[in-house]
PDB file of C-alpha atoms in Angstrom:
ATOM      1  CA  MET G  15       0.000   0.000   0.000  1.00  0.00           C
ATOM      2  CA  LYS G  16       1.112   3.547  -0.696  1.00  0.00           C
ATOM      3  CA  ILE G  17       0.707   6.282   1.884  1.00  0.00           C
ATOM      4  CA  THR G  18       0.008   9.463  -0.057  1.00  0.00           C
ATOM      5  CA  TRP G  19      -0.970  12.894   1.159  1.00  0.00           C
ATOM      6  CA  THR G  20      -2.105  15.302  -1.535  1.00  0.00           C
ATOM      7  CA  THR G  21      -0.568  18.740  -1.143  1.00  0.00           C
ATOM      8  CA  PRO G  22      -1.195  22.009  -2.936  1.00  0.00           C
ATOM      9  CA  ALA G  23       1.119  22.930  -5.768  1.00  0.00           C
ATOM     10  CA  GLY G  24       4.216  24.673  -4.506  1.00  0.00           C
ATOM     11  CA  GLU G  25       7.942  24.663  -4.402  1.00  0.00           C
ATOM     12  CA  TYR G  26       8.258  21.730  -2.016  1.00  0.00           C
ATOM     13  CA  PRO G  27       7.649  18.026  -2.727  1.00  0.00           C
ATOM     14  CA  ARG G  28       4.545  16.146  -1.790  1.00  0.00           C
ATOM     15  CA  LEU G  29       4.578  13.946   1.276  1.00  0.00           C
ATOM     16  CA  TYR G  30       4.564  10.512  -0.295  1.00  0.00           C
ATOM     17  CA  GLY G  31       5.933   7.104   0.586  1.00  0.00           C
ATOM     18  CA  ASP G  32       5.641   3.360   0.218  1.00  0.00           C
ATOM     19  CA  ILE G  33       4.811   1.821   3.589  1.00  0.00           C
ATOM     20  CA  LEU G  34       6.799  -1.343   2.814  1.00  0.00           C
ATOM     21  CA  GLY G  35       9.855   0.750   2.026  1.00  0.00           C
ATOM     22  CA  GLN G  36       9.497   2.625   5.310  1.00  0.00           C
ATOM     23  CA  PRO G  37       7.499   0.235   7.443  1.00  0.00           C
ATOM     24  CA  HIS G  38       7.201   2.557  10.437  1.00  0.00           C
ATOM     25  CA  VAL G  39       6.867   6.334  10.773  1.00  0.00           C
ATOM     26  CA  LEU G  40       7.593   8.760  13.616  1.00  0.00           C
ATOM     27  CA  ILE G  41       5.867  12.165  13.670  1.00  0.00           C
ATOM     28  CA  ALA G  42       7.241  14.643  16.208  1.00  0.00           C
ATOM     29  CA  GLY G  43       7.082  18.332  16.959  1.00  0.00           C
ATOM     30  CA  ALA G  44       6.087  20.894  19.539  1.00  0.00           C
ATOM     31  CA  THR G  45       2.587  21.289  20.917  1.00  0.00           C
ATOM     32  CA  GLY G  46       0.410  22.923  18.269  1.00  0.00           C
ATOM     33  CA  SER G  47       2.768  22.186  15.376  1.00  0.00           C
ATOM     34  CA  GLY G  48       0.240  20.145  13.396  1.00  0.00           C
ATOM     35  CA  LYS G  49       0.852  16.527  14.428  1.00  0.00           C
ATOM     36  CA  SER G  50      -2.845  15.800  14.792  1.00  0.00           C
ATOM     37  CA  VAL G  51      -3.585  17.331  11.392  1.00  0.00           C
ATOM     38  CA  LEU G  52      -0.965  15.100   9.820  1.00  0.00           C
ATOM     39  CA  LEU G  53      -2.164  12.014  11.687  1.00  0.00           C
ATOM     40  CA  HIS G  54      -5.789  12.563  10.680  1.00  0.00           C
ATOM     41  CA  GLY G  55      -4.711  13.169   7.093  1.00  0.00           C
ATOM     42  CA  LEU G  56      -2.877   9.859   7.066  1.00  0.00           C
ATOM     43  CA  ILE G  57      -5.943   8.043   8.413  1.00  0.00           C
ATOM     44  CA  TYR G  58      -8.120   9.804   5.835  1.00  0.00           C
ATOM     45  CA  THR G  59      -5.861   8.530   3.066  1.00  0.00           C
ATOM     46  CA  ALA G  60      -5.963   5.001   4.473  1.00  0.00           C
ATOM     47  CA  LEU G  61      -9.773   5.105   4.482  1.00  0.00           C
ATOM     48  CA  PHE G  62      -9.763   5.056   0.688  1.00  0.00           C
ATOM     49  CA  GLN G  63      -8.874   1.377   1.200  1.00  0.00           C
ATOM     50  CA  SER G  64     -11.313  -1.275   2.379  1.00  0.00           C
ATOM     51  CA  PRO G  65     -11.046  -3.175   5.685  1.00  0.00           C
ATOM     52  CA  ALA G  66      -9.849  -6.129   3.631  1.00  0.00           C
ATOM     53  CA  THR G  67      -6.594  -4.281   2.932  1.00  0.00           C
ATOM     54  CA  VAL G  68      -6.155  -1.840   5.842  1.00  0.00           C
ATOM     55  CA  ASN G  69      -6.732  -2.379   9.573  1.00  0.00           C
ATOM     56  CA  PHE G  70      -6.057  -0.151  12.574  1.00  0.00           C
ATOM     57  CA  VAL G  71      -4.999  -0.704  16.149  1.00  0.00           C
ATOM     58  CA  LEU G  72      -5.571   2.695  17.764  1.00  0.00           C
ATOM     59  CA  ILE G  73      -3.720   3.563  20.972  1.00  0.00           C
ATOM     60  CA  ASP G  74      -5.024   6.812  22.402  1.00  0.00           C
ATOM     61  CA  PRO G  75      -3.617   7.680  25.863  1.00  0.00           C
ATOM     62  CA  LYS G  76      -5.263  11.133  25.746  1.00  0.00           C
ATOM     63  CA  ARG G  77      -8.636   9.401  25.092  1.00  0.00           C
ATOM     64  CA  VAL G  78      -9.904  11.991  22.607  1.00  0.00           C
ATOM     65  CA  GLU G  79      -7.751  12.219  19.479  1.00  0.00           C
ATOM     66  CA  LEU G  80      -8.543   8.828  17.924  1.00  0.00           C
ATOM     67  CA  ALA G  81     -11.882   8.066  19.595  1.00  0.00           C
ATOM     68  CA  GLY G  82     -13.826   9.050  16.478  1.00  0.00           C
ATOM     69  CA  TYR G  83     -12.366   6.094  14.584  1.00  0.00           C
ATOM     70  CA  LYS G  84     -13.134   3.275  17.008  1.00  0.00           C
ATOM     71  CA  GLN G  85     -16.408   2.286  15.268  1.00  0.00           C
ATOM     72  CA  LEU G  86     -14.791   1.987  11.847  1.00  0.00           C
ATOM     73  CA  PRO G  87     -14.867  -1.481  10.291  1.00  0.00           C
ATOM     74  CA  HIS G  88     -11.117  -1.061   9.788  1.00  0.00           C
ATOM     75  CA  THR G  89     -10.497  -0.809  13.544  1.00  0.00           C
ATOM     76  CA  LEU G  90      -9.474  -4.055  15.180  1.00  0.00           C
ATOM     77  CA  LYS G  91      -8.857  -2.460  18.563  1.00  0.00           C
ATOM     78  CA  TYR G  92      -9.191   0.940  20.221  1.00  0.00           C
ATOM     79  CA  ALA G  93      -7.355   1.302  23.524  1.00  0.00           C
ATOM     80  CA  SER G  94      -7.185   4.301  25.846  1.00  0.00           C
ATOM     81  CA  GLU G  95      -6.948   2.807  29.338  1.00  0.00           C
ATOM     82  CA  PRO G  96      -3.617   1.414  30.629  1.00  0.00           C
ATOM     83  CA  ASP G  97      -4.768  -2.211  30.821  1.00  0.00           C
ATOM     84  CA  ASP G  98      -6.330  -2.053  27.361  1.00  0.00           C
ATOM     85  CA  ILE G  99      -3.194  -0.461  25.911  1.00  0.00           C
ATOM     86  CA  ARG G 100      -0.970  -3.199  27.300  1.00  0.00           C
ATOM     87  CA  ALA G 101      -3.334  -5.846  25.950  1.00  0.00           C
ATOM     88  CA  ALA G 102      -3.507  -4.200  22.509  1.00  0.00           C
ATOM     89  CA  VAL G 103       0.279  -4.040  22.195  1.00  0.00           C
ATOM     90  CA  ARG G 104       0.694  -7.617  23.413  1.00  0.00           C
ATOM     91  CA  HIS G 105      -1.986  -8.879  21.015  1.00  0.00           C
ATOM     92  CA  SER G 106      -0.347  -6.999  18.146  1.00  0.00           C
ATOM     93  CA  VAL G 107       2.893  -8.872  18.814  1.00  0.00           C
ATOM     94  CA  ASP G 108       0.979 -12.164  18.952  1.00  0.00           C
ATOM     95  CA  LEU G 109      -0.714 -11.381  15.641  1.00  0.00           C
ATOM     96  CA  MET G 110       2.620 -10.531  14.044  1.00  0.00           C
ATOM     97  CA  GLU G 111       4.090 -13.831  15.226  1.00  0.00           C
ATOM     98  CA  ARG G 112       1.070 -15.754  13.933  1.00  0.00           C
ATOM     99  CA  ARG G 113       1.608 -14.153  10.556  1.00  0.00           C
ATOM    100  CA  TYR G 114       5.248 -15.248  10.557  1.00  0.00           C
ATOM    101  CA  LYS G 115       4.168 -18.806  11.304  1.00  0.00           C
ATOM    102  CA  THR G 116       1.768 -18.643   8.369  1.00  0.00           C
ATOM    103  CA  MET G 117       4.538 -17.300   6.151  1.00  0.00           C
ATOM    104  CA  GLN G 118       6.869 -20.071   7.256  1.00  0.00           C
ATOM    105  CA  LYS G 119       4.225 -22.699   6.588  1.00  0.00           C
ATOM    106  CA  ASN G 120       3.463 -21.316   3.108  1.00  0.00           C
ATOM    107  CA  GLY G 121       7.042 -20.492   2.145  1.00  0.00           C
ATOM    108  CA  GLN G 122       6.333 -16.764   1.895  1.00  0.00           C
ATOM    109  CA  ARG G 123       8.673 -13.841   2.493  1.00  0.00           C
ATOM    110  CA  ILE G 124       5.885 -11.234   2.678  1.00  0.00           C
ATOM    111  CA  TYR G 125       2.526 -11.828   4.324  1.00  0.00           C
ATOM    112  CA  TYR G 126      -0.393 -11.763   1.903  1.00  0.00           C
ATOM    113  CA  GLY G 127      -3.088  -9.945   3.809  1.00  0.00           C
ATOM    114  CA  ALA G 128      -4.185  -6.607   5.215  1.00  0.00           C
ATOM    115  CA  ASP G 129      -1.710  -4.000   6.402  1.00  0.00           C
ATOM    116  CA  ILE G 130      -2.145  -3.351  10.116  1.00  0.00           C
ATOM    117  CA  TYR G 131      -1.311   0.140  11.351  1.00  0.00           C
ATOM    118  CA  ILE G 132      -0.660   0.514  15.067  1.00  0.00           C
ATOM    119  CA  ILE G 133      -1.277   4.233  15.534  1.00  0.00           C
ATOM    120  CA  ILE G 134      -0.100   5.818  18.793  1.00  0.00           C
ATOM    121  CA  ASP G 135      -1.258   9.385  19.304  1.00  0.00           C
ATOM    122  CA  GLU G 136       0.964  10.461  22.211  1.00  0.00           C
ATOM    123  CA  PHE G 137       4.018   8.276  22.521  1.00  0.00           C
ATOM    124  CA  ALA G 138       5.574  10.376  25.296  1.00  0.00           C
ATOM    125  CA  ASP G 139       2.650   9.735  27.625  1.00  0.00           C
ATOM    126  CA  LEU G 140       2.854   6.025  26.892  1.00  0.00           C
ATOM    127  CA  ILE G 141       6.584   5.879  27.604  1.00  0.00           C
ATOM    128  CA  THR G 142       6.253   7.975  30.755  1.00  0.00           C
ATOM    129  CA  THR G 143       3.564   5.776  32.284  1.00  0.00           C
ATOM    130  CA  GLN G 144       4.085   2.286  30.803  1.00  0.00           C
ATOM    131  CA  LYS G 145       7.606   2.114  29.428  1.00  0.00           C
ATOM    132  CA  LYS G 146       8.525  -1.256  30.938  1.00  0.00           C
ATOM    133  CA  ASP G 147       5.248  -2.826  29.829  1.00  0.00           C
ATOM    134  CA  VAL G 148       5.051  -1.652  26.224  1.00  0.00           C
ATOM    135  CA  LEU G 149       8.450  -0.512  24.940  1.00  0.00           C
ATOM    136  CA  PRO G 150       9.978  -4.020  24.478  1.00  0.00           C
ATOM    137  CA  SER G 151       6.907  -5.129  22.515  1.00  0.00           C
ATOM    138  CA  LEU G 152       6.891  -1.998  20.363  1.00  0.00           C
ATOM    139  CA  CYS G 153      10.596  -2.435  19.624  1.00  0.00           C
ATOM    140  CA  ARG G 154       9.928  -6.036  18.587  1.00  0.00           C
ATOM    141  CA  ILE G 155       7.208  -4.873  16.204  1.00  0.00           C
ATOM    142  CA  ALA G 156       9.552  -2.200  14.848  1.00  0.00           C
ATOM    143  CA  GLN G 157      12.243  -4.810  14.216  1.00  0.00           C
ATOM    144  CA  LEU G 158      10.075  -7.550  12.676  1.00  0.00           C
ATOM    145  CA  GLY G 159       6.841  -5.951  11.519  1.00  0.00           C
ATOM    146  CA  ARG G 160       7.757  -5.127   7.928  1.00  0.00           C
ATOM    147  CA  ALA G 161       7.405  -8.551   6.331  1.00  0.00           C
ATOM    148  CA  ALA G 162       4.291  -9.302   8.384  1.00  0.00           C
ATOM    149  CA  LYS G 163       2.735  -5.974   7.293  1.00  0.00           C
ATOM    150  CA  VAL G 164       2.422  -4.714  10.866  1.00  0.00           C
ATOM    151  CA  HIS G 165       3.392  -1.042  10.974  1.00  0.00           C
ATOM    152  CA  LEU G 166       3.932   1.535  13.712  1.00  0.00           C
ATOM    153  CA  ILE G 167       2.843   5.144  13.261  1.00  0.00           C
ATOM    154  CA  ILE G 168       3.920   7.087  16.332  1.00  0.00           C
ATOM    155  CA  ALA G 169       3.257  10.742  17.153  1.00  0.00           C
ATOM    156  CA  THR G 170       4.716  12.727  20.037  1.00  0.00           C
ATOM    157  CA  GLN G 171       4.858  16.337  21.172  1.00  0.00           C
ATOM    158  CA  ARG G 172       7.953  15.695  23.281  1.00  0.00           C
ATOM    159  CA  PRO G 173      10.847  15.092  20.868  1.00  0.00           C
ATOM    160  CA  THR G 174      13.338  14.842  23.717  1.00  0.00           C
ATOM    161  CA  ARG G 175      16.183  12.354  23.937  1.00  0.00           C
ATOM    162  CA  ASP G 176      14.519  10.299  26.678  1.00  0.00           C
ATOM    163  CA  ILE G 177      11.422   9.773  24.496  1.00  0.00           C
ATOM    164  CA  ILE G 178      13.021   9.391  21.057  1.00  0.00           C
ATOM    165  CA  ASN G 179      15.827   7.177  22.279  1.00  0.00           C
ATOM    166  CA  GLY G 180      18.312   4.978  20.472  1.00  0.00           C
ATOM    167  CA  GLN G 181      15.952   2.009  20.262  1.00  0.00           C
ATOM    168  CA  ILE G 182      13.354   4.096  18.463  1.00  0.00           C
ATOM    169  CA  LYS G 183      15.829   5.739  16.098  1.00  0.00           C
ATOM    170  CA  VAL G 184      17.441   2.458  15.080  1.00  0.00           C
ATOM    171  CA  ASN G 185      14.146   0.805  14.206  1.00  0.00           C
ATOM    172  CA  ILE G 186      12.122   3.740  12.839  1.00  0.00           C
ATOM    173  CA  ASP G 187      14.140   5.443  10.127  1.00  0.00           C
ATOM    174  CA  ALA G 188      11.240   7.288   8.472  1.00  0.00           C
ATOM    175  CA  ARG G 189      10.577  10.416  10.530  1.00  0.00           C
ATOM    176  CA  ILE G 190       8.707  13.671  10.086  1.00  0.00           C
ATOM    177  CA  ALA G 191       9.870  16.683  12.096  1.00  0.00           C
ATOM    178  CA  LEU G 192       7.439  19.542  12.552  1.00  0.00           C
ATOM    179  CA  ARG G 193       8.287  22.801  14.293  1.00  0.00           C
ATOM    180  CA  CYS G 194      10.391  22.143  17.398  1.00  0.00           C
ATOM    181  CA  PRO G 195      11.279  24.355  20.374  1.00  0.00           C
ATOM    182  CA  THR G 196      15.043  23.836  20.046  1.00  0.00           C
ATOM    183  CA  ALA G 197      17.722  22.720  17.619  1.00  0.00           C
ATOM    184  CA  GLN G 198      18.470  19.778  19.912  1.00  0.00           C
ATOM    185  CA  ASP G 199      14.884  18.565  19.564  1.00  0.00           C
ATOM    186  CA  SER G 200      15.284  18.745  15.786  1.00  0.00           C
ATOM    187  CA  ARG G 201      18.447  16.667  15.975  1.00  0.00           C
ATOM    188  CA  ASN G 202      16.670  14.127  18.150  1.00  0.00           C
ATOM    189  CA  ILE G 203      14.130  13.572  15.363  1.00  0.00           C
ATOM    190  CA  ILE G 204      16.020  13.938  12.077  1.00  0.00           C
ATOM    191  CA  THR G 205      19.693  14.005  13.225  1.00  0.00           C
ATOM    192  CA  VAL G 206      20.191  17.624  12.085  1.00  0.00           C
ATOM    193  CA  SER G 207      18.960  21.017  13.235  1.00  0.00           C
ATOM    194  CA  GLY G 208      16.483  23.045  11.215  1.00  0.00           C
ATOM    195  CA  ALA G 209      13.033  22.057  12.437  1.00  0.00           C
ATOM    196  CA  GLU G 210      13.266  24.767  15.103  1.00  0.00           C
ATOM    197  CA  ASN G 211      13.079  27.348  12.280  1.00  0.00           C
ATOM    198  CA  LEU G 212       9.965  25.959  10.604  1.00  0.00           C
ATOM    199  CA  PRO G 213       6.745  27.978  10.556  1.00  0.00           C
ATOM    200  CA  ARG G 214       4.174  26.929  13.103  1.00  0.00           C
ATOM    201  CA  TYR G 215       2.011  25.146  10.518  1.00  0.00           C
ATOM    202  CA  GLY G 216       2.276  23.855   6.991  1.00  0.00           C
ATOM    203  CA  GLN G 217       5.826  22.547   6.579  1.00  0.00           C
ATOM    204  CA  GLY G 218       8.024  19.799   7.955  1.00  0.00           C
ATOM    205  CA  TYR G 219      11.207  17.871   7.341  1.00  0.00           C
ATOM    206  CA  TYR G 220      10.747  14.329   6.071  1.00  0.00           C
ATOM    207  CA  LEU G 221      13.573  11.848   6.613  1.00  0.00           C
ATOM    208  CA  THR G 222      13.223   8.611   4.662  1.00  0.00           C
ATOM    209  CA  PRO G 223      15.328   5.463   4.272  1.00  0.00           C
ATOM    210  CA  GLU G 224      15.622   6.285   0.574  1.00  0.00           C
ATOM    211  CA  THR G 225      17.043   9.791   0.809  1.00  0.00           C
ATOM    212  CA  MET G 226      18.865   9.403   4.153  1.00  0.00           C
ATOM    213  CA  ARG G 227      18.575  13.157   4.511  1.00  0.00           C
ATOM    214  CA  PRO G 228      15.709  15.429   5.560  1.00  0.00           C
ATOM    215  CA  VAL G 229      13.598  16.870   2.738  1.00  0.00           C
ATOM    216  CA  LEU G 230      11.439  19.968   3.248  1.00  0.00           C
ATOM    217  CA  VAL G 231       7.812  19.108   2.433  1.00  0.00           C
ATOM    218  CA  ASN G 232       4.400  20.712   2.575  1.00  0.00           C
ATOM    219  CA  ILE G 233       2.192  19.249   5.300  1.00  0.00           C
ATOM    220  CA  PRO G 234      -1.281  18.755   3.823  1.00  0.00           C
ATOM    221  CA  TYR G 235      -4.472  19.878   5.482  1.00  0.00           C
ATOM    222  CA  THR G 236      -7.483  17.570   5.423  1.00  0.00           C
ATOM    223  CA  ASP G 237     -10.890  19.239   5.498  1.00  0.00           C
ATOM    224  CA  PRO G 238     -12.616  18.020   8.708  1.00  0.00           C
ATOM    225  CA  ALA G 239     -15.927  17.826   6.860  1.00  0.00           C
ATOM    226  CA  ALA G 240     -14.433  15.488   4.237  1.00  0.00           C
ATOM    227  CA  LEU G 241     -12.852  13.332   6.941  1.00  0.00           C
ATOM    228  CA  SER G 242     -16.087  13.182   8.921  1.00  0.00           C
ATOM    229  CA  ALA G 243     -18.073  12.226   5.824  1.00  0.00           C
ATOM    230  CA  ARG G 244     -15.693   9.370   4.998  1.00  0.00           C
ATOM    231  CA  VAL G 245     -15.707   8.077   8.568  1.00  0.00           C
ATOM    232  CA  ASP G 246     -19.520   8.238   8.668  1.00  0.00           C
ATOM    233  CA  TRP G 247     -19.795   6.355   5.380  1.00  0.00           C
ATOM    234  CA  TRP G 248     -17.555   3.528   6.542  1.00  0.00           C
ATOM    235  CA  THR G 249     -19.229   3.371   9.959  1.00  0.00           C
ATOM    236  CA  ARG G 250     -22.550   2.710   8.237  1.00  0.00           C
ATOM    237  CA  GLN G 251     -21.095  -0.266   6.366  1.00  0.00           C
ATOM    238  CA  ASN G 252     -21.911  -2.702   9.164  1.00  0.00           C
ATOM    239  CA  ARG G 253     -21.458  -5.732   6.944  1.00  0.00           C
ATOM    240  CA  PHE G 254     -17.703  -5.059   6.962  1.00  0.00           C
ATOM    241  CA  ARG G 255     -17.457  -4.721  10.745  1.00  0.00           C
ATOM    242  CA  ARG G 256     -14.587  -6.689  12.259  1.00  0.00           C
ATOM    243  CA  ARG G 257     -13.699  -7.283  15.891  1.00  0.00           C
ATOM    244  CA  TRP G 258     -10.368  -8.030  17.452  1.00  0.00           C
ATOM    245  CA  ILE G 259      -9.449 -11.453  16.065  1.00  0.00           C
ATOM    246  CA  MET G 260      -6.281 -13.253  17.008  1.00  0.00           C
ATOM    247  CA  THR G 261      -6.387 -15.818  14.220  1.00  0.00           C
ATOM    248  CA  GLU G 262      -6.271 -15.195  10.470  1.00  0.00           C
TER     249      GLU G 262
END
C-alpha cells in the first residue's frame, strides 16, 4: 500500500511514501505544530482502502484524538486505558508472530493480507507511564513488523532524547519533524537542526530510508468535513465490521 498525502502545488515536494519501504513512521514536533492534522490526514488517506486491505490498532492515551475512529470497520482495537493499551500491544505482537508462522508454513517472504497500522497518538505519555510494559513489545514490532505488514505510526509532542531514544531511532528510520522548540529537539528527530526554524504550521522535514537526509515538504491539510463524511460512510457499512481477532 502507498501512503500518499495530496498537497497544494508549490515549491516543495509532496509527502509521499511506500509503507513497505518505510514500514514505520515517527511524527514529532512541539505542541500545536500540526501533528494531529498530519495524523488525521494519514488516516483519511488510508480510508480510501477497504477493511480487507487496511486495519487499525488505535492507541489513544489522551482518550480523545482517535476516539472518532473506534467504530470503523477497519479498527481491530481501540485502547485508551492502561490495561487495554498493554493488551492491545501484546496482542499486536501475537498477531505478528502468527503471521510469521503462516509465512513459514506457506514459504512466503511477505505476508499476503491486510496492512495493520498501530497508531499511537501520544508516545511520550505512553513511555512515561508504561515504558517497561510496552516498549519491548513496540521495539519487537519495529524490528520484525515489515514482512508481516504490521506497521507503527507514532506521534509525540515531546521530541526529547529520553522519548526518542536509540531504540526508536534504530528501528524507525522514516521520521517527520514539525516545528520544534530547540535545535536539539530537531536533531533528536532527524539528526540535524532546522526544524526549530519551521513555521508553526504547513511545513516539515521528512527523513526517509531512501534519501537518508531530511527533505522539506508541505504538510497537507485535510478538510474536517471530508474526513467526517468518509468516517460516517464507513461506519454505516456494518457488513464489513470486524472485531479483534487473534487468528487469520
